[in-house]
Short mmCIF file of C-alpha atoms and ligand atoms in Angstrom, two decimals:
data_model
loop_
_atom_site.label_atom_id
_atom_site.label_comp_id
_atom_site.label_asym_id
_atom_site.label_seq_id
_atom_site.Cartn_x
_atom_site.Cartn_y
_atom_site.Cartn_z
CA UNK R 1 -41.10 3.36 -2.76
CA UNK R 2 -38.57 4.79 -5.20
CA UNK R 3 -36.05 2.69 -6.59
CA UNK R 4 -32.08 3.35 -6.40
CA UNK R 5 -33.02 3.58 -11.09
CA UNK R 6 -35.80 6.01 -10.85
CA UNK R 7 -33.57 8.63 -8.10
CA UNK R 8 -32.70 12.08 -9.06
CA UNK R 9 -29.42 14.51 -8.15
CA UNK R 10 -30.33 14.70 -4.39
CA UNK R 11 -31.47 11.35 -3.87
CA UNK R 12 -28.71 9.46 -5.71
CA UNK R 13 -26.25 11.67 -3.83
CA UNK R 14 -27.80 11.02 -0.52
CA UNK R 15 -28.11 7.70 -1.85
CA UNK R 16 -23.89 7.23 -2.29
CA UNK R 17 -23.11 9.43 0.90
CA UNK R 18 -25.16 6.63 2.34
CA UNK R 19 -23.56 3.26 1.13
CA UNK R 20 -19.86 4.79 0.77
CA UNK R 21 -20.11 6.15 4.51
CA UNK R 22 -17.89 4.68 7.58
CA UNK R 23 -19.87 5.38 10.65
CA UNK R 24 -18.42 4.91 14.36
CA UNK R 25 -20.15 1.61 14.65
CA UNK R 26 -18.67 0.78 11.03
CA UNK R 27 -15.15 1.14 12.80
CA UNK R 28 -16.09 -0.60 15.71
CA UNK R 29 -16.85 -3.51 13.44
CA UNK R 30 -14.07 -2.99 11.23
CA UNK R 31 -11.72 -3.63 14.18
CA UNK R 32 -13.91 -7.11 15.88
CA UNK R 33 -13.20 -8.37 11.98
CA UNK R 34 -9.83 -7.27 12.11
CA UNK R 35 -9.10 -8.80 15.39
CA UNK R 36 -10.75 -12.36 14.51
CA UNK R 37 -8.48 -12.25 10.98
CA UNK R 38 -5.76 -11.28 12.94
CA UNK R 39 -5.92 -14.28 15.39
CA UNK R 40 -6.71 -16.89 12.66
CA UNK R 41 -4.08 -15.51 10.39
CA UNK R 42 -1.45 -15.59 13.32
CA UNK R 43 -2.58 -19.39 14.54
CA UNK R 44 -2.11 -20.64 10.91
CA UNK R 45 -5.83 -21.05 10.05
CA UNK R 46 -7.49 -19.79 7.39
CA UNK R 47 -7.86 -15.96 7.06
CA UNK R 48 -7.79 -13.54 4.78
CA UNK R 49 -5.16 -11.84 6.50
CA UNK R 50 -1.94 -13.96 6.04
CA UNK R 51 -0.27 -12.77 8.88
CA UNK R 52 3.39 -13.27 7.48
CA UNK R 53 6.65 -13.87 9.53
CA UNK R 54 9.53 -11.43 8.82
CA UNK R 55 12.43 -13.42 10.87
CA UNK R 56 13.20 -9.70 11.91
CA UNK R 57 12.56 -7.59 15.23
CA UNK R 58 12.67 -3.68 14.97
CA UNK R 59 15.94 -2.38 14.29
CA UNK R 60 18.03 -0.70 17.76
CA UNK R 61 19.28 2.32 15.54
CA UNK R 62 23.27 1.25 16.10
CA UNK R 63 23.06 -0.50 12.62
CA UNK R 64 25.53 0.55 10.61
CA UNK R 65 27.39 -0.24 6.90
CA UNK R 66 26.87 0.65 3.38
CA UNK R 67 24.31 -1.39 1.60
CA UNK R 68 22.13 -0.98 -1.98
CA UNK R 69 18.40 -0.93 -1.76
CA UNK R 70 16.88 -2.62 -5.07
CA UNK R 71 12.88 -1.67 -4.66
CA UNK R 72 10.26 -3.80 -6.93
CA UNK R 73 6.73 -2.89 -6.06
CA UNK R 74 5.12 -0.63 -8.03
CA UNK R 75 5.12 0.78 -11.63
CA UNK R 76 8.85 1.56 -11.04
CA UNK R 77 11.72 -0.42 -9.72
CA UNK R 78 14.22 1.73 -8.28
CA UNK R 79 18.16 1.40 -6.89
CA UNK R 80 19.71 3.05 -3.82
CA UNK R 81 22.99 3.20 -2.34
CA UNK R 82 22.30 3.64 1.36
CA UNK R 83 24.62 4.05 4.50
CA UNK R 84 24.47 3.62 7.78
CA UNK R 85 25.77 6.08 10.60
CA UNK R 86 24.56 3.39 13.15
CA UNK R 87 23.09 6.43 15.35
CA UNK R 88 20.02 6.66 13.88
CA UNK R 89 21.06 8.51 10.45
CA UNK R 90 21.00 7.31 6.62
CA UNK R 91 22.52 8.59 3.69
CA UNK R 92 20.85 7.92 0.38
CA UNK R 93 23.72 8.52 -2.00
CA UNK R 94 22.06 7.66 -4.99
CA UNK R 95 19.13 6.92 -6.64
CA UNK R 96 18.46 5.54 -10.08
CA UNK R 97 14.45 4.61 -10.85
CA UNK R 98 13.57 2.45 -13.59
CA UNK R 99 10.05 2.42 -15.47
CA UNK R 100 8.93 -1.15 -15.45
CA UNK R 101 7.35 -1.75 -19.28
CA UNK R 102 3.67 -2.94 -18.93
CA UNK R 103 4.60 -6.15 -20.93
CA UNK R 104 7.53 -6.83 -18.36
CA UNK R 105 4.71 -6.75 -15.52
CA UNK R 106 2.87 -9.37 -16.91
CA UNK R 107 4.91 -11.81 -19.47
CA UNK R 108 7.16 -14.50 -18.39
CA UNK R 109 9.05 -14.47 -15.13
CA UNK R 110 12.22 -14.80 -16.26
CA UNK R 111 11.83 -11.84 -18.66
CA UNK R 112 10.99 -9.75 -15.54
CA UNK R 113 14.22 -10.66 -13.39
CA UNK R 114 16.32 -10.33 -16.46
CA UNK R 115 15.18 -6.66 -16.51
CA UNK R 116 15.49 -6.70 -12.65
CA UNK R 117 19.06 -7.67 -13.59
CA UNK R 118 19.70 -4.98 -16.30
CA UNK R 119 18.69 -2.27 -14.48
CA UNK R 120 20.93 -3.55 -11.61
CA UNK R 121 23.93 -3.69 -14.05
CA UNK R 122 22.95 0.03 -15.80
CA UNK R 123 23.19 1.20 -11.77
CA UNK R 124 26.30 -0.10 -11.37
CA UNK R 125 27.64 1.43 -14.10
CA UNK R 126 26.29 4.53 -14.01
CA UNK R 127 27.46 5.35 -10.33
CA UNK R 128 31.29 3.95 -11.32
CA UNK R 129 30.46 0.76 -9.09
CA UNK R 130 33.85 -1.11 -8.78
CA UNK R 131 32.60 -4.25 -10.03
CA UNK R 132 35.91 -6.51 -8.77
CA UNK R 133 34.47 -5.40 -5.06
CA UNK R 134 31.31 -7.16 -3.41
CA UNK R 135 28.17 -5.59 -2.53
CA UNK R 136 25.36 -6.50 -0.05
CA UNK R 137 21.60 -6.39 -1.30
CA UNK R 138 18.75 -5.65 0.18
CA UNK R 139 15.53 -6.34 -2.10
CA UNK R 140 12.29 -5.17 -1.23
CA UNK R 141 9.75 -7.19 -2.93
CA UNK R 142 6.50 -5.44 -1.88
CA UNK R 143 4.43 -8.62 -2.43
CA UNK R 144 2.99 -11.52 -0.41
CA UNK R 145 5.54 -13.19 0.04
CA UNK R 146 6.12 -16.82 2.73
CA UNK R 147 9.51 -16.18 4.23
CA UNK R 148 11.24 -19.04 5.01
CA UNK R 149 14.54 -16.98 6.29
CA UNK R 150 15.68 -13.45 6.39
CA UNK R 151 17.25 -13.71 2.59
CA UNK R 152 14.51 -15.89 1.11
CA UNK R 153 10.69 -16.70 0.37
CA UNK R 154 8.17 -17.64 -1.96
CA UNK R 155 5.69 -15.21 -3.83
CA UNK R 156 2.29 -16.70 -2.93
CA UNK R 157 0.25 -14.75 -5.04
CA UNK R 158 0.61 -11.21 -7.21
CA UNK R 159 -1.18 -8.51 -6.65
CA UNK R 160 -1.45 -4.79 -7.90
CA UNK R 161 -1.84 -5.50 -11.90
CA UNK R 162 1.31 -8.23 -11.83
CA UNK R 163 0.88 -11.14 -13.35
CA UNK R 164 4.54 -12.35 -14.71
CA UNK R 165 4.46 -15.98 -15.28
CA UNK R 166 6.20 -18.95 -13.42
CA UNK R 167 7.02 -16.81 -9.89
CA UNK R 168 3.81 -17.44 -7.85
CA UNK R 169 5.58 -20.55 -5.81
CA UNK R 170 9.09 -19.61 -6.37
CA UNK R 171 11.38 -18.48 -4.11
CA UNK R 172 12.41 -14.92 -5.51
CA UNK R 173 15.73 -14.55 -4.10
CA UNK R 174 16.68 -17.64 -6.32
CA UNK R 175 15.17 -16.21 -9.63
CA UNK R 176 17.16 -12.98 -8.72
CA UNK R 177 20.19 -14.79 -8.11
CA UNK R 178 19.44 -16.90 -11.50
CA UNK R 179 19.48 -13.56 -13.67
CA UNK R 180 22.30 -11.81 -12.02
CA UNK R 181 24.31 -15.14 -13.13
CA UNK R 182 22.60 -14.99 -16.19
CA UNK R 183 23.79 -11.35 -16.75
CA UNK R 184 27.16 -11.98 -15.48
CA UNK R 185 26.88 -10.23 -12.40
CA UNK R 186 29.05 -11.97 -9.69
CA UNK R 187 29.74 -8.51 -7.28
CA UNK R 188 26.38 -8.76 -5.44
CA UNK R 189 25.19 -11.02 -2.91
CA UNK R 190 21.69 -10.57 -1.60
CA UNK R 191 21.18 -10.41 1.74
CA UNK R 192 17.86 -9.64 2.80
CA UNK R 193 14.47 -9.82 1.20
CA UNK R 194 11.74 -7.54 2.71
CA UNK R 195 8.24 -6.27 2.71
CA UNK R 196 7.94 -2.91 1.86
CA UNK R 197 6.20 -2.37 4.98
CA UNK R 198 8.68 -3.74 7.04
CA UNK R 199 11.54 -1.21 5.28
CA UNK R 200 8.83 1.02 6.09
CA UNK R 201 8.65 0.11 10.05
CA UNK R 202 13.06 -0.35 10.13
CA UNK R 203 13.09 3.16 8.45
CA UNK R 204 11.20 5.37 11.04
CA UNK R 205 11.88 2.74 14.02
CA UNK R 206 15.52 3.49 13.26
CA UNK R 207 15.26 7.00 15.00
CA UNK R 208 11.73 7.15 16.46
CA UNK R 209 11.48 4.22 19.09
CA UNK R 210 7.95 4.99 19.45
CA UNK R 211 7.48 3.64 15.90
CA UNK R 212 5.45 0.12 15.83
CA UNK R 213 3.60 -0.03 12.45
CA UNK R 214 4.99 0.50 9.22
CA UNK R 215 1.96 1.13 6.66
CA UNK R 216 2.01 2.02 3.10
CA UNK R 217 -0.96 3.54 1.69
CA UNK R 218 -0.20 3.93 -2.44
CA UNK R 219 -0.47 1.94 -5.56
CA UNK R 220 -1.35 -0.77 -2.94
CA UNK R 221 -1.75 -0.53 0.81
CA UNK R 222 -0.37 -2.89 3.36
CA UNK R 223 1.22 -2.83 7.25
CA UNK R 224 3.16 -4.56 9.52
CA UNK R 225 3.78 -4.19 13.31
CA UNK R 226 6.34 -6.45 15.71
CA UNK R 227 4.42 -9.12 17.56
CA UNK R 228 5.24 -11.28 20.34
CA UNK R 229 6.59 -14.50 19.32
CA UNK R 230 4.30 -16.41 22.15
CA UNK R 231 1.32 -14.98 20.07
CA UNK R 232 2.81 -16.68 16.93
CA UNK R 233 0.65 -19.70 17.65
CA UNK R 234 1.96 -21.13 13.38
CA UNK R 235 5.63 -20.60 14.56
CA UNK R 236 6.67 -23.44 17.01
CA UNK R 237 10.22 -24.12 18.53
CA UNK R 238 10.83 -20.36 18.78
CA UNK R 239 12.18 -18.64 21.76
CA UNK R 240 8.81 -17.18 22.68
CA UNK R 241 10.04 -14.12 24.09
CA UNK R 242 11.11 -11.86 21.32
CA UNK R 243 9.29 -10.12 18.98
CA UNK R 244 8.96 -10.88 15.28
CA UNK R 245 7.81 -8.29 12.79
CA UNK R 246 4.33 -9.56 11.25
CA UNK R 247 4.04 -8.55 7.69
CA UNK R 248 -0.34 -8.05 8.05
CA UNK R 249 -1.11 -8.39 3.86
CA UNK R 250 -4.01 -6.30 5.22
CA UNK R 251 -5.04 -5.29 1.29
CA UNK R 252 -6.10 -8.86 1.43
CA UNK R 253 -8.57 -8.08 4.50
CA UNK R 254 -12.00 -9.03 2.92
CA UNK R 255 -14.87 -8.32 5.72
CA UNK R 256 -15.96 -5.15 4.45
CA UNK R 257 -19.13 -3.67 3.03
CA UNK R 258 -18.62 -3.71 -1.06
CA UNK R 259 -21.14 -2.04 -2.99
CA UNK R 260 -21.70 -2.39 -6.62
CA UNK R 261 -19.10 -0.21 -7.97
CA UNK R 262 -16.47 -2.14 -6.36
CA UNK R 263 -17.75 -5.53 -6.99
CA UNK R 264 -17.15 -4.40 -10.74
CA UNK R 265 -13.86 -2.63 -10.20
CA UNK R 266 -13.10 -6.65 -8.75
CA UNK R 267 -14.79 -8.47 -11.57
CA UNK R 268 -12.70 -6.38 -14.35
CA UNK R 269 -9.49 -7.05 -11.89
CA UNK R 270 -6.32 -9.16 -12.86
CA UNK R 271 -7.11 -10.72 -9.51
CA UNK R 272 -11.13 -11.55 -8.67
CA UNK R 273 -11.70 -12.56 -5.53
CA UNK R 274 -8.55 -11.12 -3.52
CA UNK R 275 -7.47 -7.74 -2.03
CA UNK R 276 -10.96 -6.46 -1.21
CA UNK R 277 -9.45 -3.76 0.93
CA UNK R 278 -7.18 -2.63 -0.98
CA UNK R 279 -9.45 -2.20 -4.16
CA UNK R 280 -11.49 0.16 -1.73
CA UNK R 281 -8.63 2.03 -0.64
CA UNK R 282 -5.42 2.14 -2.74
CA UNK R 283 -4.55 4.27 -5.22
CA UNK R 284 -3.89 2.12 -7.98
CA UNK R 285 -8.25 1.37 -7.59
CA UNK R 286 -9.31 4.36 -6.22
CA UNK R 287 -9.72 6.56 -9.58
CA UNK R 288 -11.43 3.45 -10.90
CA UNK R 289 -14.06 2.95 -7.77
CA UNK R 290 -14.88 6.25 -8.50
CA UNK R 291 -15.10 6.48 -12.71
CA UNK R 292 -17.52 4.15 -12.50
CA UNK R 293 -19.65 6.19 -9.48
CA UNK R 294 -18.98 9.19 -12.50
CA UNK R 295 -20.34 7.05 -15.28
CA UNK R 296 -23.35 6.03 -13.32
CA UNK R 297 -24.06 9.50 -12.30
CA UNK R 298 -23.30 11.12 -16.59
CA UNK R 299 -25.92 7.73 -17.20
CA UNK R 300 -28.88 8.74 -15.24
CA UNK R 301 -28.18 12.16 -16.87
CA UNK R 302 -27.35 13.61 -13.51
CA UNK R 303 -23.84 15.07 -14.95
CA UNK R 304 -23.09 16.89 -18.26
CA UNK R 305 -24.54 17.56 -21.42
CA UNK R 306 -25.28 14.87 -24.57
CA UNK R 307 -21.80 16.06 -25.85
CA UNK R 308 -19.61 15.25 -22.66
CA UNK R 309 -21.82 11.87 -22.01
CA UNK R 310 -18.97 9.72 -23.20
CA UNK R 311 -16.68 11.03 -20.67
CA UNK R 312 -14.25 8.65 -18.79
CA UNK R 313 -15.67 5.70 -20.98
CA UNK R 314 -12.61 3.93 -20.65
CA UNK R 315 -11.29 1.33 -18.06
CA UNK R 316 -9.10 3.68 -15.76
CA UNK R 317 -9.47 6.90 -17.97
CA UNK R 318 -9.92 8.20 -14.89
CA UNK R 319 -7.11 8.06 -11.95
CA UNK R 320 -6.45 8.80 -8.65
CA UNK R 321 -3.91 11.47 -9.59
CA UNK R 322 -6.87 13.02 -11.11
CA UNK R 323 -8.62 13.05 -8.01
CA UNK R 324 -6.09 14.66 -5.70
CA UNK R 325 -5.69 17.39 -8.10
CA UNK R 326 -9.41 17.98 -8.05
CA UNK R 327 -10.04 17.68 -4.13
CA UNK R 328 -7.08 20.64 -4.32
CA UNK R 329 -9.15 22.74 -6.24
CA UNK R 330 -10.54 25.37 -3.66
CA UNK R 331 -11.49 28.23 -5.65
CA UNK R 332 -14.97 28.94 -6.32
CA UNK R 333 -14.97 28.92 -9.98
CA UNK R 334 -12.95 25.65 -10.04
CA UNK R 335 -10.28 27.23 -12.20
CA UNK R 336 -7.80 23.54 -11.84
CA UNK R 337 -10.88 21.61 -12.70
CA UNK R 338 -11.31 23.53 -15.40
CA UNK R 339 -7.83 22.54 -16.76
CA UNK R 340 -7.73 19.36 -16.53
CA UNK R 341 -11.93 18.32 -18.10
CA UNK R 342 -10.56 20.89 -20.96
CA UNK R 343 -7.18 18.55 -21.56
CA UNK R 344 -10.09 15.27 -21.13
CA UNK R 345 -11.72 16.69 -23.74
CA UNK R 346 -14.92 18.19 -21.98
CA UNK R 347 -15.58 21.73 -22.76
CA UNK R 348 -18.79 22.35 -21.47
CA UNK R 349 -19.29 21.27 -18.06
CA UNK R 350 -21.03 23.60 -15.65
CA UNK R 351 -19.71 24.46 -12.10
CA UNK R 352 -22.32 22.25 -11.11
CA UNK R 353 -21.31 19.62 -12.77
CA UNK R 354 -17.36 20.29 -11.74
CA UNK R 355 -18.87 20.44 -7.95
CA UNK R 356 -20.40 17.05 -8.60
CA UNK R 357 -16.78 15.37 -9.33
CA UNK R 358 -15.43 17.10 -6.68
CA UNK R 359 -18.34 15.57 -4.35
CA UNK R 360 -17.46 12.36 -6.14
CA UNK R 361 -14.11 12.08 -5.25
CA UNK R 362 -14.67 13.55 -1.43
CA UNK R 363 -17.17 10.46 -1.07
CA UNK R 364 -14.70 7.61 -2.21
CA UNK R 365 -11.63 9.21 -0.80
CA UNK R 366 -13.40 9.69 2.45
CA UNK R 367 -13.89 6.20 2.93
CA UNK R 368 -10.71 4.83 2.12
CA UNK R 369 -9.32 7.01 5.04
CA UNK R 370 -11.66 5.74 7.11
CA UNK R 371 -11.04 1.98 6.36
CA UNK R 372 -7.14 2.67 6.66
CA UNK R 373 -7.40 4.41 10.03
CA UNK R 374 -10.02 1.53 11.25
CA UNK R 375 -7.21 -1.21 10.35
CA UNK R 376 -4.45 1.10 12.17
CA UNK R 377 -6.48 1.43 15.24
CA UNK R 378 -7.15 -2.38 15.05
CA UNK R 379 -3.60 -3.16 15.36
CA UNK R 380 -3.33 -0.84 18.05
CA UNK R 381 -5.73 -1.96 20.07
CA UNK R 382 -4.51 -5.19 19.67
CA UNK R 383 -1.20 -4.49 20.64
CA UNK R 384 -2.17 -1.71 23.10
CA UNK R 385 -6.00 -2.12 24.17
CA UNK R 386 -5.86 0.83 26.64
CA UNK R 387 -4.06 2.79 24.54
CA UNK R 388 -1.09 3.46 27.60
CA UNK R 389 1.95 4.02 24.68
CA UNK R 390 2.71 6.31 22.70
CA UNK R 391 2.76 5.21 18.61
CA UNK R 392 4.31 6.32 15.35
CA UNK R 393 3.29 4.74 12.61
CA UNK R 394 5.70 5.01 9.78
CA UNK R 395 3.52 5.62 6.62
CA UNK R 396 4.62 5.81 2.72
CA UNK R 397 2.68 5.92 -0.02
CA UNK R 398 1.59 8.63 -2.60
CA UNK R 399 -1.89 8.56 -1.87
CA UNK R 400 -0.76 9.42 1.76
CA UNK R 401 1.41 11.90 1.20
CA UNK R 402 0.11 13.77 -1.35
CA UNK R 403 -4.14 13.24 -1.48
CA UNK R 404 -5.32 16.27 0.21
CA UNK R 405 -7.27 16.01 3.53
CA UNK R 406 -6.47 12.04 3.06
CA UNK R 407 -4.65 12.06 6.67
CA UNK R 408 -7.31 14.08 8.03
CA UNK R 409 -9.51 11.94 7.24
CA UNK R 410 -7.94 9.24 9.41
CA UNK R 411 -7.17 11.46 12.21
CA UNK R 412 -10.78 12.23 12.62
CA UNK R 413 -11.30 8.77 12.73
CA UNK R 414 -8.93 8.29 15.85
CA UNK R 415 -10.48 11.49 17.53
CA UNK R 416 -13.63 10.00 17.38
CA UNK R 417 -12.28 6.70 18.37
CA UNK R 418 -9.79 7.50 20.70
CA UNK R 419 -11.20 10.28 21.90
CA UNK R 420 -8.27 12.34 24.33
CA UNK R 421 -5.95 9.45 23.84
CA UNK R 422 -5.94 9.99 19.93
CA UNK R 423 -2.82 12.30 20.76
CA UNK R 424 -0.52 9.40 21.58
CA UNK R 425 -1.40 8.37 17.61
CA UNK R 426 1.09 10.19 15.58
CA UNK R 427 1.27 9.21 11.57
CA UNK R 428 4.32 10.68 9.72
CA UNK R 429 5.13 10.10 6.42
CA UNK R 430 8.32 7.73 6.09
CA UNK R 431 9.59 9.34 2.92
CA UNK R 432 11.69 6.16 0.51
CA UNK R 433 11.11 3.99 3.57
CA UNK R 434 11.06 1.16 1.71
CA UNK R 435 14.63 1.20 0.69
CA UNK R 436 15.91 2.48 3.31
CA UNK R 437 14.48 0.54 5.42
CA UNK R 438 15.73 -2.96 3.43
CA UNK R 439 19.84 -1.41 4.35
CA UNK R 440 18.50 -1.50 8.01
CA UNK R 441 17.29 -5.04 7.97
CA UNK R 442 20.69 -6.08 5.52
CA UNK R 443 22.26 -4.84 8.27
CA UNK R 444 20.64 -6.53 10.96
CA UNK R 445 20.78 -9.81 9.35
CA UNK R 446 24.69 -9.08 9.02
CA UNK R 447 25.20 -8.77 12.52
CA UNK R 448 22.74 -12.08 12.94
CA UNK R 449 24.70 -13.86 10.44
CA UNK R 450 21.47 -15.63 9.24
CA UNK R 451 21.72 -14.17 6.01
CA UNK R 452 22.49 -17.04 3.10
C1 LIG Q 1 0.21 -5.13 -2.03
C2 LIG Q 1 1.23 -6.25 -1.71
C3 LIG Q 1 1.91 -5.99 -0.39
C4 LIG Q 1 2.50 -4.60 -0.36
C5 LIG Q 1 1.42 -3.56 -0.69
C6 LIG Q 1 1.95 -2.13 -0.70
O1 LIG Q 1 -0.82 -5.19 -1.14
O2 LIG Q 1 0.57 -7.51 -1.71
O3 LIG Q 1 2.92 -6.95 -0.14
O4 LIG Q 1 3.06 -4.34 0.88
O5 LIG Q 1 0.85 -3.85 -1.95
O6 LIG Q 1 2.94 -1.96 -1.67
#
């Protein structure tokens, strides 16, 4: 029998479609996983899906005020000013976005919420904040976090390439709190801390009452969805007819099918061992997942010549930006392709070979639309197993927005699925959800009064 070392173009090809492909029954088991997690998670046993407590319910849409957004999650930190009509409309008045310096990302904490703290002084000043008034703050702190109210929680663990040191057990509001004193900052009072998938779910909820999942699907991936308290089995001595918002940590979710190339896009990680899924789906792993699919393929000598073999050598040389811009390539002679191998460096590659990639990037891309709209469909299900409601799911994320054929891809997957009912699934991007979302729930916990 031939071996997966001795295969040539057609049969390693056949050979990826194969491992990288989410059948029907791959769904169907992708949602019994789900499901088990879900329960565990929620009933405070072990699971890889944390199942975390917002202390918020969806928003009504008759929030109102002015609030500022402060948004830590990614590669950028960015500040909002962001009112409330309380009809269902919000004004972002302004926007300032911050690059966070690699270093910051991964020294000491209290480096990291000093420059939290900067940045929030530089905003003030730059949009002529009176700084004698007070100010309410929403932060959305797109990490696992354990709430223990709606203005404060612990980070449990980082994730997506964080590593700062002395937050992982700490409650965050405090260490913001510490540098804005630190700073001399005395007009802003924090007053709600939130998942970026719950911003996500206040945003669209906010005018779209059909809304009941807010998902992001970018650097990392994550979603949340209201659940009833009485299914809360952790949370006792809570009226158990409401409805909490359950922030899922679903990038966590680890009872899927890994093959090689992501068990060494894990190993080479900042964090072995956790956030299976979303190091098959989210963008900040997806270019990587599928570099090292390209090197395997230049090493057989499937792909290029001797003088492009050293191609995409490099730990994430290769990213997910790259991708989208080749899967948008539709001309025959690959003319964007073209452009960007000639600014890598590779001159010589054949429209074979620039087919190939494109192939490539189809095949991993592919799949991490099909996880993401199996773990959508398991939360429906669970919330809605005959599928009688209609649902918007609120969704942000670059690799959502703008990877082409990415929501497709998970539409097909509720077609098949779903079959006629797949029309009551609608996903729509939630454009700067996130922040505008973390006004809403300022807002609500105003009204509450449970904010510190
Ligand atoms: C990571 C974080 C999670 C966040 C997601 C999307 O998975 O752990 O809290 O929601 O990224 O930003």
């Amino acid at each position: 029998m031939m071996t997966v070392a001795d295969m040539g173009y057609k049969e390693f090809t056949a050979y990826l479609e194969k491992v990288f492909n989410i059948t029907l029954g791959d769904v169907k088991k992708i949602i019994k996983a789900f499901h088990s997690e879900m329960k565990k998670g929620l009933s405070g046993f072990e699971s890889s899906l944390k199942m975390i407590p917002s202390f918020v319910e969806r928003p009504t849409g008759r929030e109102s005020g002015k609030f500022f957004a402060l948004d830590l999650g990614g590669t950028n930190l960015r500040l909002l000013a962001v009112e409330l009509d309380g009809k269902g409309a919000s004004n972002v008045s302004t926007v300032s976005k911050f690059v966070i310096p690699p270093k910051t990302m991964t020294g000491a904490g209290d480096e990291l919420f000093d420059f939290i703290a900067e940045c929030i002084s530089s905003f003030l000043t730059e949009s002529n904040i009176d700084k004698e008034k007070n100010y309410d703050l929403a932060f959305t702190f797109s990490f696992p976090v354990e709430q223990t109210n709606i203005a404060a929680g612990k980070l449990i663990a980082w994730t997506k390439g964080f590593t700062a040191s002395g937050v992982e057990g700490k409650d965050v509001i405090m260490l913001l709190n510490e540098a804005l004193k630190r700073k001399g900052i005395n007009c802003i009072r924090i007053a709600a801390l939130a998942n970026d998938t719950v911003g996500t779910l206040a945003a669209k909820c906010y005018n779209d009452r059909d809304c009941d999942m807010g998902v992001i699907l970018g650097t990392g991936t994550n979603a949340c969805y209201p659940e009833k308290i009485s299914n809360i089995k952790k949370w006792r001595g809570l009226d158990p007819r409401g409805e909490m918002i359950i922030n899922m940590e679903w990038g966590n979710f680890n009872k899927l099918r890994f093959t090689s190339y992501d068990k060494d896009v894990d190993d080479e990680s900042l964090n072995t061992g956790c956030q299976y899924l979303e190091k098959m789906v989210s963008g900040m792993y997806l270019g990587e997942v599928t570099r090292k699919i390209i090197r395997d393929y230049i090493h057989r000598g499937l792909l290029f010549t001797n003088a492009d073999s050293n191609a995409f050598i490099k730990k994430d040389s290769f990213l997910t930006e790259d991708m989208s811009l080749i899967a948008s390539d539709e001309s025959t002679d690959c003319a964007l392709i073209d452009e960007f191998l000639k600014k890598s460096g590779l001159t010589e590659v054949t429209i074979h070979g620039k087919m190939t990639l494109k192939n490539i990037c189809r095949i991993t891309s592919v799949r991490a639309a099909r996880i993401s709209a199996a773990a959508i469909s398991a939360v429906i299900k669970w919330t809605d197993p005959k599928l009688k409601n209609n649902h918007t799911i609120g969704v942000d994320g670059s690799l959502f927005e703008k990877y082409p054929g990415f929501s497709g891809a998970m539409l097909d997957v509720f077609k098949i699925l779903f079959k006629e009912k797949a029309s009551k699934i609608k996903l729509e991007l939630a454009k700067d959800g996130s922040g505008k979302g973390a006004a809403i729930i300022a807002a609500i916990a105003a009204t509450a009064g449970t904010s510190s």
